[in-house]
Coordinates of N, CA and C in Angstrom, one line a residue:
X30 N -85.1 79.1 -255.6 CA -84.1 79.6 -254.7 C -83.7 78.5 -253.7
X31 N -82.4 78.5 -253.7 CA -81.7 77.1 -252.8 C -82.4 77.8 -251.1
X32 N -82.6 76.9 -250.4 CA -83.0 77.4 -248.7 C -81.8 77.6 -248.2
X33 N -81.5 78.5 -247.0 CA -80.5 78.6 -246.5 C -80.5 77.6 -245.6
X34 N -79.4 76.8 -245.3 CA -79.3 76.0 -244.0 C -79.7 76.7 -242.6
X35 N -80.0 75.5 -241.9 CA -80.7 76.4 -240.8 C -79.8 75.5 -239.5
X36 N -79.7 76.2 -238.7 CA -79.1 75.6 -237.4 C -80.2 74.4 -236.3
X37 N -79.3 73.1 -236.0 CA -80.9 72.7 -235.6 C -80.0 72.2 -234.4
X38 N -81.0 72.2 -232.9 CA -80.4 72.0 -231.4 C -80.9 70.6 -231.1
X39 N -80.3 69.5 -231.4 CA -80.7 67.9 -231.0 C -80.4 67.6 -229.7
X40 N -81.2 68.1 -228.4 CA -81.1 67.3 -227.3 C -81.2 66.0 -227.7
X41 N -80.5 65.1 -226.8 CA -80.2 63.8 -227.0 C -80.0 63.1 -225.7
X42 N -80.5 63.7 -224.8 CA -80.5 63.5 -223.0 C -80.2 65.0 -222.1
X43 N -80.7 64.6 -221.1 CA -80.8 65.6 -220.3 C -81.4 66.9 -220.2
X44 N -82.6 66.6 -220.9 CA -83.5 67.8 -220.7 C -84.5 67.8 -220.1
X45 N -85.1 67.9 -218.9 CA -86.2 67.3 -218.1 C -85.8 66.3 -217.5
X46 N -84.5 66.1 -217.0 CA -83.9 64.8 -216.1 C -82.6 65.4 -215.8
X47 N -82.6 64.2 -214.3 CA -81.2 64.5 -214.4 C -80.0 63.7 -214.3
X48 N -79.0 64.1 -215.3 CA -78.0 63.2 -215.9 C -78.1 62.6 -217.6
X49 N -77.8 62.0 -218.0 CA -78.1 61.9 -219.2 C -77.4 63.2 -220.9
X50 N -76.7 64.4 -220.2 CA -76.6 65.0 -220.6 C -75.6 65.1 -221.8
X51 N -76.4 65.4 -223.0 CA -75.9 65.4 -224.1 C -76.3 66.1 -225.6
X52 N -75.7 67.1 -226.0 CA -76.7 67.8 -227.2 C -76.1 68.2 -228.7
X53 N -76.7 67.9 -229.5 CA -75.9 68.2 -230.6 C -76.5 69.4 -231.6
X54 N -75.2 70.1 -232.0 CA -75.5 71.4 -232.7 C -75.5 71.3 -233.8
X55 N -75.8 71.2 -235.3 CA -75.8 71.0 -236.6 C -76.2 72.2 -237.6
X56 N -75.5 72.3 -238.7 CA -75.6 73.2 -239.5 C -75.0 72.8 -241.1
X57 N -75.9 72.5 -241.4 CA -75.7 72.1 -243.0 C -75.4 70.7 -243.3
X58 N -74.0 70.2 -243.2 CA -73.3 68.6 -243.0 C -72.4 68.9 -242.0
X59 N -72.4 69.7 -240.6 CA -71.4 69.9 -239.8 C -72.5 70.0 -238.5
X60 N -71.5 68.8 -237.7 CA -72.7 68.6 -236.3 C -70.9 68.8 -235.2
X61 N -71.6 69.5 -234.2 CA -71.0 68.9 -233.2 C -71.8 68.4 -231.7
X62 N -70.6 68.2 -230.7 CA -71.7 67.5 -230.0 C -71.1 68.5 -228.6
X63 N -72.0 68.2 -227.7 CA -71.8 69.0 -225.9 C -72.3 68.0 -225.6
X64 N -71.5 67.3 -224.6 CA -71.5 66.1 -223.7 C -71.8 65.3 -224.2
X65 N -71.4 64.4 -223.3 CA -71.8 62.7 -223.5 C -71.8 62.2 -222.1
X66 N -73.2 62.1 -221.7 CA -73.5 61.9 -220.3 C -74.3 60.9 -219.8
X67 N -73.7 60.0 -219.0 CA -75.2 58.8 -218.7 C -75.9 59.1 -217.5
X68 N -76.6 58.2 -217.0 CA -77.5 58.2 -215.8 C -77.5 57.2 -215.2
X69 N -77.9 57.6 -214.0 CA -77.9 56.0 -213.2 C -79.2 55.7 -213.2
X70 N -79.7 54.7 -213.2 CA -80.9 54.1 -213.2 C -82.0 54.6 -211.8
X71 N -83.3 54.7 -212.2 CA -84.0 55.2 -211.0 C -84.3 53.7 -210.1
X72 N -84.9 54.4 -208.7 CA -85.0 52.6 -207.9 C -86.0 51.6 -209.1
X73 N -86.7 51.9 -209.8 CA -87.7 51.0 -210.4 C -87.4 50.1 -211.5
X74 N -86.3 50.9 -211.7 CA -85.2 50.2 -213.0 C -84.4 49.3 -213.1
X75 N -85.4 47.8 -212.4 CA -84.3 46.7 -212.0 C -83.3 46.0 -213.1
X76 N -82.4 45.9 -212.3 CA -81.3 45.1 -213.6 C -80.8 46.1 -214.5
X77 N -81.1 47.4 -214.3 CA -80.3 48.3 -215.7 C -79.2 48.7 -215.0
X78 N -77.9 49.0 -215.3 CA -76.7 49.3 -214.7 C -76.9 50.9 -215.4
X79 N -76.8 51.1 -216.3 CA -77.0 52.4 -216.9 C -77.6 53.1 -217.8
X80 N -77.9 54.5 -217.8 CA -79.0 54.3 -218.9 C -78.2 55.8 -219.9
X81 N -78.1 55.5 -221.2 CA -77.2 56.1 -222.1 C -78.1 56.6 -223.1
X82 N -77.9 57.9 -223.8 CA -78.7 58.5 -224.6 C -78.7 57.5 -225.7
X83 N -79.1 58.1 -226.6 CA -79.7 57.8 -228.1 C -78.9 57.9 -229.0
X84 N -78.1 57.5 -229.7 CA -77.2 58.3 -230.4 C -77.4 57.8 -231.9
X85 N -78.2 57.3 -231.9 CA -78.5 56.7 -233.7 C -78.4 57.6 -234.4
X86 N -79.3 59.0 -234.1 CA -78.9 60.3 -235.3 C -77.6 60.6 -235.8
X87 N -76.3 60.3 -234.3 CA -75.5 60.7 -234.6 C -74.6 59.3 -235.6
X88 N -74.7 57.9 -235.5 CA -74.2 56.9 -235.8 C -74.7 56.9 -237.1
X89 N -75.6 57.2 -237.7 CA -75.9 57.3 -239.0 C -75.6 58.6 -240.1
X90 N -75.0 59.5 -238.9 CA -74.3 61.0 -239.5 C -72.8 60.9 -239.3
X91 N -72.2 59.9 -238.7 CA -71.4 60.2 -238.4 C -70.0 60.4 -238.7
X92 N -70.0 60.5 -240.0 CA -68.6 61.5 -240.8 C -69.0 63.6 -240.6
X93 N -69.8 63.5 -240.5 CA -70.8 64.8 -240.3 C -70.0 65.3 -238.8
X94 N -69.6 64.7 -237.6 CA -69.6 64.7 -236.4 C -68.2 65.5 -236.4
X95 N -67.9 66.8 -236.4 CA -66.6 67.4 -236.0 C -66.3 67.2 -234.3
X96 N -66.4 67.3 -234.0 CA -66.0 66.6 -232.1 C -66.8 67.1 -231.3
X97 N -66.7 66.2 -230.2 CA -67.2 66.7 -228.6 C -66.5 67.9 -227.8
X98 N -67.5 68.9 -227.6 CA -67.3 69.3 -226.4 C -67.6 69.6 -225.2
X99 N -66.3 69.6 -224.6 CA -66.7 68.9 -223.1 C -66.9 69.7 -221.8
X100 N -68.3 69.8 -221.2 CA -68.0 71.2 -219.9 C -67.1 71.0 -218.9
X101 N -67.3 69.6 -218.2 CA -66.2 69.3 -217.4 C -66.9 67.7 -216.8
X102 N -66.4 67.4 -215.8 CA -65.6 65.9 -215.8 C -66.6 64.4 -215.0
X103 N -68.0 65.6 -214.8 CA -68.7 64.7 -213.7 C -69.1 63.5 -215.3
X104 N -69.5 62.3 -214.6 CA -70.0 61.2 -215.2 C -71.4 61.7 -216.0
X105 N -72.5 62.5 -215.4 CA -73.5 62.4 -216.0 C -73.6 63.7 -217.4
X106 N -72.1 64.2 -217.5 CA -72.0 64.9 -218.7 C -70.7 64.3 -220.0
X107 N -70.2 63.3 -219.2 CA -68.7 62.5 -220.2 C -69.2 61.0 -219.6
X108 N -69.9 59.9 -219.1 CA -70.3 58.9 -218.6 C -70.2 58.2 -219.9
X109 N -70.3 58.8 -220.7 CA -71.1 57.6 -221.8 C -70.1 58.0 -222.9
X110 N -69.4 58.5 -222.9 CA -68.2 58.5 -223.8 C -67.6 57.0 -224.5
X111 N -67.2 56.4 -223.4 CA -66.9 54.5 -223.7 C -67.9 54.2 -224.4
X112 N -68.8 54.7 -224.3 CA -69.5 53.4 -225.3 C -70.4 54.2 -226.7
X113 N -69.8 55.3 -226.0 CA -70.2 56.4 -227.6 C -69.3 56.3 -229.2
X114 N -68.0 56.1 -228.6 CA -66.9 56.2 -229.2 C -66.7 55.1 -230.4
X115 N -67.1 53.9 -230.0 CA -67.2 52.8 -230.6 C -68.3 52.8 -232.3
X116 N -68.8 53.5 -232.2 CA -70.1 54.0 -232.9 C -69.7 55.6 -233.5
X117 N -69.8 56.5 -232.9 CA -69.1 57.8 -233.3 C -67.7 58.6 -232.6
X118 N -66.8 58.0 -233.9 CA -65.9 58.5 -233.3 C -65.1 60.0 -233.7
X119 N -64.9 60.9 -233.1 CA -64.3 62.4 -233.1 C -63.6 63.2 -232.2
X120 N -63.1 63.9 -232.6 CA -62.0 64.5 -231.4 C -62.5 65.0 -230.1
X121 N -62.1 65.1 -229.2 CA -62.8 65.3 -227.9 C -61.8 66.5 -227.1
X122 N -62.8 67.1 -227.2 CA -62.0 68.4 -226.8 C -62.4 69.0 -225.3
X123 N -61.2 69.4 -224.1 CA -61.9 69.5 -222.9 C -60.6 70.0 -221.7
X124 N -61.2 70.4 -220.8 CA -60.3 70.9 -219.9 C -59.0 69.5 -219.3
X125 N -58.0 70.2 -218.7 CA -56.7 68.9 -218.7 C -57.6 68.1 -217.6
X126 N -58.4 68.3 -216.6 CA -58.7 67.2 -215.1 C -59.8 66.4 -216.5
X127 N -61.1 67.0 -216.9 CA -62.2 66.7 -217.7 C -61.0 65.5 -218.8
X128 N -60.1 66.0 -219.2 CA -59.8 64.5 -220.2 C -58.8 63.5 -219.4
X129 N -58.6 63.8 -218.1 CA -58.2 63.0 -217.6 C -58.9 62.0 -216.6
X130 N -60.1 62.8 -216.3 CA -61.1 61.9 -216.0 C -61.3 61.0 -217.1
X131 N -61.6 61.3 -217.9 CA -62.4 60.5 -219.5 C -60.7 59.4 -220.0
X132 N -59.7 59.8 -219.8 CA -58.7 59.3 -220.2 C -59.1 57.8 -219.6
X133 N -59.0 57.9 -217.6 CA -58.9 56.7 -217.3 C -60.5 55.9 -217.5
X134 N -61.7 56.6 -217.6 CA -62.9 55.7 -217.9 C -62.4 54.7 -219.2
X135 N -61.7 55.4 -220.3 CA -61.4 55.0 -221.7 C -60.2 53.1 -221.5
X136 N -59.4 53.6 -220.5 CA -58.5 52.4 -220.3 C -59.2 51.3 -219.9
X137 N -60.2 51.5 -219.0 CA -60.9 50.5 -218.2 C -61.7 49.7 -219.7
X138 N -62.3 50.6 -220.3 CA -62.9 49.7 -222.0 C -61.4 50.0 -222.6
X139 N -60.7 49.8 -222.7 CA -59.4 49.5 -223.5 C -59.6 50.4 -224.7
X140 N -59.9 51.8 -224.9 CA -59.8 52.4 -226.0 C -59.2 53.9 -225.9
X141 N -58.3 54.1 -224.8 CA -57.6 55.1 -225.2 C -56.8 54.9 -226.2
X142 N -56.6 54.2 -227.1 CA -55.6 54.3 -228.1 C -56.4 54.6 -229.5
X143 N -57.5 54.6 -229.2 CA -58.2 55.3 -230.4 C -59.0 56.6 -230.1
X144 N -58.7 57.2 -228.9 CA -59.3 58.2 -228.5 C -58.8 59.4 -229.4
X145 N -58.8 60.3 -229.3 CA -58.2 61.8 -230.0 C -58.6 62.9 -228.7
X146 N -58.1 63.2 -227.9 CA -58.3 63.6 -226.7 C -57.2 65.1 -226.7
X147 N -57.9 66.4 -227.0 CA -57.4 67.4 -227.4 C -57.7 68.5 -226.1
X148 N -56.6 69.1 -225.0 CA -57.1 69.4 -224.2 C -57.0 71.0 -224.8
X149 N -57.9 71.7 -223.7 CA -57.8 73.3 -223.8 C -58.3 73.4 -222.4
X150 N -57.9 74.9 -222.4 CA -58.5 75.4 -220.6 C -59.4 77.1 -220.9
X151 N -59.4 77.6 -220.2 CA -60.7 78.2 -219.9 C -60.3 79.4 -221.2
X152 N -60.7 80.1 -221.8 CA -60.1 81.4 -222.8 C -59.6 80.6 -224.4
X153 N -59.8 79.8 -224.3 CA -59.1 79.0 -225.7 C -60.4 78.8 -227.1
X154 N -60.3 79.3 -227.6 CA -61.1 79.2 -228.8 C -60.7 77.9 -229.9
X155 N -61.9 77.2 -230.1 CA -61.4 76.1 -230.6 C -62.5 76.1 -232.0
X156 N -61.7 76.5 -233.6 CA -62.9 76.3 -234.8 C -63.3 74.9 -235.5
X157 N -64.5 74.7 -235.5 CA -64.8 73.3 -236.1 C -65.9 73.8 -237.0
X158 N -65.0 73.6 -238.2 CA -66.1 73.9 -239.6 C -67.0 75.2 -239.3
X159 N -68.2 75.3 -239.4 CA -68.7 76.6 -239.1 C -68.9 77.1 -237.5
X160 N -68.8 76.3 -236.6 CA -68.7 76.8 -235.5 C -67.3 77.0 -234.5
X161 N -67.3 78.1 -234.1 CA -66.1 78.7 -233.3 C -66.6 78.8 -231.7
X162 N -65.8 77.9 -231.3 CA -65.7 77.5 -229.8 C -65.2 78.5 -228.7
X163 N -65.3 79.1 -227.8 CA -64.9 79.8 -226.6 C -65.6 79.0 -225.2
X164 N -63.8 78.6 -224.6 CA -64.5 77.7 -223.0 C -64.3 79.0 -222.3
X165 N -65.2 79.3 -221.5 CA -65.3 80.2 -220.3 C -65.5 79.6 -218.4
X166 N -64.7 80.1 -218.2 CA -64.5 79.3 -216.7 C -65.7 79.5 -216.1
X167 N -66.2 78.5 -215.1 CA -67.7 78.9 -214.2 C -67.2 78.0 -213.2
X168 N -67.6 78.4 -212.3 CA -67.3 77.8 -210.5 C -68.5 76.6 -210.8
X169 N -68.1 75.6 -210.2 CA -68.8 74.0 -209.8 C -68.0 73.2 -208.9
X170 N -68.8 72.4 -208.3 CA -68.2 71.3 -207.5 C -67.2 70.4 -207.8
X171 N -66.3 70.8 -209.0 CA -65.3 70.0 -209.7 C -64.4 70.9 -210.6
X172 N -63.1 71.0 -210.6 CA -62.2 71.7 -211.3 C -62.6 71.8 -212.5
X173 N -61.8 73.2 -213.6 CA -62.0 72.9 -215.0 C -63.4 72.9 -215.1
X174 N -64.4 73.5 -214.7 CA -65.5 73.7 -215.7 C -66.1 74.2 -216.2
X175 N -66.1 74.4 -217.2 CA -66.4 75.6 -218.6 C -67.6 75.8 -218.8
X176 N -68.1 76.7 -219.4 CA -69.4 76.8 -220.6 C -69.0 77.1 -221.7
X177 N -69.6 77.2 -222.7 CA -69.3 77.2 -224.0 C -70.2 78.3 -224.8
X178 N -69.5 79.2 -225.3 CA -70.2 80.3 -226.2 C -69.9 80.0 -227.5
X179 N -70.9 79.4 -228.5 CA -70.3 79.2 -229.9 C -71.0 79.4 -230.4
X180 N -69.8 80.7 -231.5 CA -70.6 81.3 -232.6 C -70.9 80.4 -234.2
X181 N -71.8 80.7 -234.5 CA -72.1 79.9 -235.8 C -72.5 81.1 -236.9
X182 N -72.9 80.6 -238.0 CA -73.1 81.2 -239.0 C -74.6 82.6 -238.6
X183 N -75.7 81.5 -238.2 CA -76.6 82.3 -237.8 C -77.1 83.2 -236.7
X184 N -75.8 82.8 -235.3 CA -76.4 83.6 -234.2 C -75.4 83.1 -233.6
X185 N -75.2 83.8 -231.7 CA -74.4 82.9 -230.5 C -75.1 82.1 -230.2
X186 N -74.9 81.0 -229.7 CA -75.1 80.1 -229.0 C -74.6 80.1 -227.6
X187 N -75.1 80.4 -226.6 CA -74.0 79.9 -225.2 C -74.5 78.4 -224.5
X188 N -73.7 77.8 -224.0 CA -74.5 76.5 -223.2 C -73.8 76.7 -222.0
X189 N -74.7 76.6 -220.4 CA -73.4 77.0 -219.6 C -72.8 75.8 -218.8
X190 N -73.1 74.7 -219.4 CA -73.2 73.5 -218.7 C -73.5 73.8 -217.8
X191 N -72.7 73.0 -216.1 CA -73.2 73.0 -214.6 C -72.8 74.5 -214.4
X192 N -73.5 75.3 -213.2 CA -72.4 76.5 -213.0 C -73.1 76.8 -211.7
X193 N -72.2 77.4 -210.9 CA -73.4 78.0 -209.8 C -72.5 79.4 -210.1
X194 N -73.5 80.4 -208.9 CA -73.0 81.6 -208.5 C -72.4 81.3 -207.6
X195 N -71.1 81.3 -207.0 CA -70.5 81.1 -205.9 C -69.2 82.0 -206.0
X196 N -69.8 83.3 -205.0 CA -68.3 84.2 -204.8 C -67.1 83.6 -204.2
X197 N -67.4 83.2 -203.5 CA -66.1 82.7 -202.5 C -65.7 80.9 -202.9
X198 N -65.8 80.8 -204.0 CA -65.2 79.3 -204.2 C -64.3 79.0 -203.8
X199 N -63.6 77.4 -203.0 CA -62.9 77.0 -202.4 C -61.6 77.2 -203.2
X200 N -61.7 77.3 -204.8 CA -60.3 77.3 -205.4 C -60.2 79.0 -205.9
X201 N -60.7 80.0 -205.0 CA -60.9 81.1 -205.7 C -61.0 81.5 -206.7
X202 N -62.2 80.9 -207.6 CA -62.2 81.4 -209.1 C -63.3 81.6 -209.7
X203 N -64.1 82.2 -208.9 CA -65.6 82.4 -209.5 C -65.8 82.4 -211.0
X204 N -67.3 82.0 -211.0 CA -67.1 82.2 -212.7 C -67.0 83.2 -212.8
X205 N -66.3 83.8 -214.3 CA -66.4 84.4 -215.3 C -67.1 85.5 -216.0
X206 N -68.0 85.3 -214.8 CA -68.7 87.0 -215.0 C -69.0 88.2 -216.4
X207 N -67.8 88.6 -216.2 CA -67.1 89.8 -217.1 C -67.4 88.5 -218.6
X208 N -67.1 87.4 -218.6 CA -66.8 87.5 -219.9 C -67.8 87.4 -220.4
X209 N -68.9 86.4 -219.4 CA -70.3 86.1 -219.8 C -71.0 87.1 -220.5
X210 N -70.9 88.0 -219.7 CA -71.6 89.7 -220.1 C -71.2 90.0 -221.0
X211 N -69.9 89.7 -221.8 CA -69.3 90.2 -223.2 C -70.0 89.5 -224.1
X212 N -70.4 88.7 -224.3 CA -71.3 87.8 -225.0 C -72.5 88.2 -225.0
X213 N -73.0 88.4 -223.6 CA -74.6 88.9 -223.2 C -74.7 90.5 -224.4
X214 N -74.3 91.1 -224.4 CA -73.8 92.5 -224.6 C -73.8 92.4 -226.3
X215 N -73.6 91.5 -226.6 CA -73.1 91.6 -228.2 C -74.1 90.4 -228.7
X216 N -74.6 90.1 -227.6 CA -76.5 89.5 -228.4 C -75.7 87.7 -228.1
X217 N -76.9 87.0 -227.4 CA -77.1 86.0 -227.3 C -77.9 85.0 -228.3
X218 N -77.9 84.6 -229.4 CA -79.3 84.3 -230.8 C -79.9 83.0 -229.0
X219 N -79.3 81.9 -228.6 CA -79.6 81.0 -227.8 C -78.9 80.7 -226.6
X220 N -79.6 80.8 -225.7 CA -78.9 80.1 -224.2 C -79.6 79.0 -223.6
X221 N -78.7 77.9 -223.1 CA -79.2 76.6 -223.0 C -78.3 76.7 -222.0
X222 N -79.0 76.6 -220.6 CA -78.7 76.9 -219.1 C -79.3 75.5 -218.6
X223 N -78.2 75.3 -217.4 CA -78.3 74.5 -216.4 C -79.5 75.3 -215.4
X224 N -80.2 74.1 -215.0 CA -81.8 74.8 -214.7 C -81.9 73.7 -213.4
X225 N -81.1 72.9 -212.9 CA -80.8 72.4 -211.8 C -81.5 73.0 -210.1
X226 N -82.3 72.5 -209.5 CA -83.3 73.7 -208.7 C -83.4 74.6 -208.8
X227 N -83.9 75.1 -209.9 CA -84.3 76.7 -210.3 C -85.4 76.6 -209.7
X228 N -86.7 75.5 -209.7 CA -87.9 76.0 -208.7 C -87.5 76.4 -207.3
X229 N -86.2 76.1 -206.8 CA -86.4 76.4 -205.2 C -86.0 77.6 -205.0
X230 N -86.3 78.5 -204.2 CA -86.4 80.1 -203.3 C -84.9 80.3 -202.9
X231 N -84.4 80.4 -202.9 CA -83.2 81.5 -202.6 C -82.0 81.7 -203.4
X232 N -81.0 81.2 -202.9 CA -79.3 81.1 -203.3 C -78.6 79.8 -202.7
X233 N -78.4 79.4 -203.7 CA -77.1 77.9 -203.7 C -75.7 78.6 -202.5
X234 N -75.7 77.8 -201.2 CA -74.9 78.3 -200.2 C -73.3 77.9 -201.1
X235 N -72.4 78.9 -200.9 CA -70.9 78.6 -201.0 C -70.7 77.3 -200.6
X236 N -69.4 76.5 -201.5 CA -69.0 75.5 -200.9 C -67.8 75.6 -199.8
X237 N -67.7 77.0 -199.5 CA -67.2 76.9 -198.5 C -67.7 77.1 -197.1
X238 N -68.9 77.2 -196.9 CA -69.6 76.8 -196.1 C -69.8 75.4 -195.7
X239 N -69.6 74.4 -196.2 CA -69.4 73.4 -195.9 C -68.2 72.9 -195.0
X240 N -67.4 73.3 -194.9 CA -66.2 73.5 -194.0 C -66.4 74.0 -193.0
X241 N -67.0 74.6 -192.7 CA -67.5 75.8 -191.7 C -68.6 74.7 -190.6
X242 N -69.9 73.6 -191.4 CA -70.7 72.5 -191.0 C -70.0 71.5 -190.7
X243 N -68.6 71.0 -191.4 CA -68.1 69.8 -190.6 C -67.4 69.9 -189.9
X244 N -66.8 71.0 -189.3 CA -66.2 71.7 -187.7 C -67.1 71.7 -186.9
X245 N -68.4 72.0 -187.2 CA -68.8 72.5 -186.0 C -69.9 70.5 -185.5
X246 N -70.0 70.0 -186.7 CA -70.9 68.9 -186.7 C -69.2 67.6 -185.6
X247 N -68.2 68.1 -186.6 CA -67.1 66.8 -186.2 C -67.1 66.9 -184.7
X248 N -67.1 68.8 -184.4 CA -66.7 68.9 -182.9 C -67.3 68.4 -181.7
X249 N -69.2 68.2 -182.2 CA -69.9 67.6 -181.3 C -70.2 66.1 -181.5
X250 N -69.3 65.5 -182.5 CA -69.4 63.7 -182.2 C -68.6 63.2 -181.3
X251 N -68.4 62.8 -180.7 CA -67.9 61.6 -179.3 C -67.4 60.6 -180.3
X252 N -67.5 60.1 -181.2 CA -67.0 58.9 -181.0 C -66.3 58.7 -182.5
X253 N -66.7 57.7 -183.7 CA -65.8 57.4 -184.6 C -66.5 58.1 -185.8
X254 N -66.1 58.9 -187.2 CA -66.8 59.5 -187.8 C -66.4 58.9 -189.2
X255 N -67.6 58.8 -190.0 CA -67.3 57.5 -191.3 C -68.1 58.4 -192.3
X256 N -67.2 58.7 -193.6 CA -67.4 59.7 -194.3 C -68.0 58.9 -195.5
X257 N -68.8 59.5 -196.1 CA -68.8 58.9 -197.7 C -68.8 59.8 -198.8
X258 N -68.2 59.5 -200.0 CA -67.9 60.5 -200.6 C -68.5 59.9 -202.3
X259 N -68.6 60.7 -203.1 CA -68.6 60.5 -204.7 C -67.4 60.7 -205.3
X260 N -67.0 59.9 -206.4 CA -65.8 59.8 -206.6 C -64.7 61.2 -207.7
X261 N -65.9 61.4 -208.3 CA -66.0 63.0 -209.1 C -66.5 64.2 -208.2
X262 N -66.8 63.8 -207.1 CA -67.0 65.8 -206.2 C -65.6 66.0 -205.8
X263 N -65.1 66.6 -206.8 CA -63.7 66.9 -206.3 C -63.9 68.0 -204.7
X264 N -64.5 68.8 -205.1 CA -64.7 69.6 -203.8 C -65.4 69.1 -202.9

């Protein structure tokens, strides 16, 4: 009796760290991939500019590779795209800010012209070979960012990339709730959650509370105030 193909979950970064994020789904001769994310080097790590997953499994499969998908736009989940692409290349599927982030990393290594950069936004169902895509909106510190519920042959899958609970988001759009639970409800087979201070005690404050700290911090400085920012916290 032939075996049935079995679904297999290849972390490939970012599990037990943070940044690096990147994981591939596989089923029979059809892989896809969730993120492509680097890391910045820890203080001990002299002379490394970056540190980039593994992707040999995928470079040696890689006609097998139906595309990336993408949760949204920070560096340590699309960082390593430039130098993924060169090695395995496939369509890249992702919200409009998430491929326009990734658009301009691509110009700087001169390969947007071989990119395949396929946008969708939150409700869009995208099929690749045996698995069927659904992006679902979830509130983060950056526009456009999804989770992904994909169904396969054997079970759901959800992955929720970054997400917080945040009722009152600065762009009013909390996650998605309702839809998550339509999924929850009709059986999860795997969930592969952002686990991001899960050891610490309470609730992740609204980022609109933040606004609320630099009124009241700005109002008591006297003198000249010198901001620094990251160049992906859109919020």
């Amino acid at each position: 009796m032939a075996k049935r193909p079995r679904l297999r979950a290849i972390p490939l970064g970012g599990l037990g760290e943070i940044g690096r994020n990147m994981m591939a789904l596989e089923y029979d001769e059809n892989i896809v991939v969730i993120d492509a994310g680097l890391m910045f080097p820890e203080e001990e790590m002299l002379g490394v500019d970056l540190v980039l997953p593994d992707v040999t499994y995928l470079a040696e499969r890689k006609e097998k590779v139906l595309g990336f998908l993408l949760t949204h736009g920070h560096e340590d989940h699309v960082g390593a795209l430039p130098y993924i692409l060169p090695k395995v290349n496939a369509p890249i599927y992702g919200s409009r800010l998430t491929l326009g982030l990734i658009k301009n990393k691509l110009r700087e290594h001169k390969l947007v012209e071989q990119a395949d950069l396929r946008e969708v936004k939150a409700g869009d169902v995208v099929e690749l070979g045996p698995f069927k895509t659904e992006f679902i909106h979830v509130a983060h510190s950056i526009p456009d960012t999804t989770a992904l519920a994909i169904e396969t042959p054997v079970g759901m899958v959800v992955h929720s990339g970054d997400f917080k609970m945040d009722q009152t988001p600065v762009d009013m759009r909390p996650t998605d709730m309702a839809r998550l639970s339509h999924f929850g409800d009709h059986g999860v087979m795997l969930l592969m959650s952002d686990s991001t201070n899960a050891e610490r005690d309470g609730f992740t404050p609204s980022e609109r509370t933040i606004g609320e700290a630099f009124q009241e911090l700005f109002g008591q400085c006297p003198g000249r105030i010198i901001i620094s920012t990251f160049a992906s916290n859109i919020y």
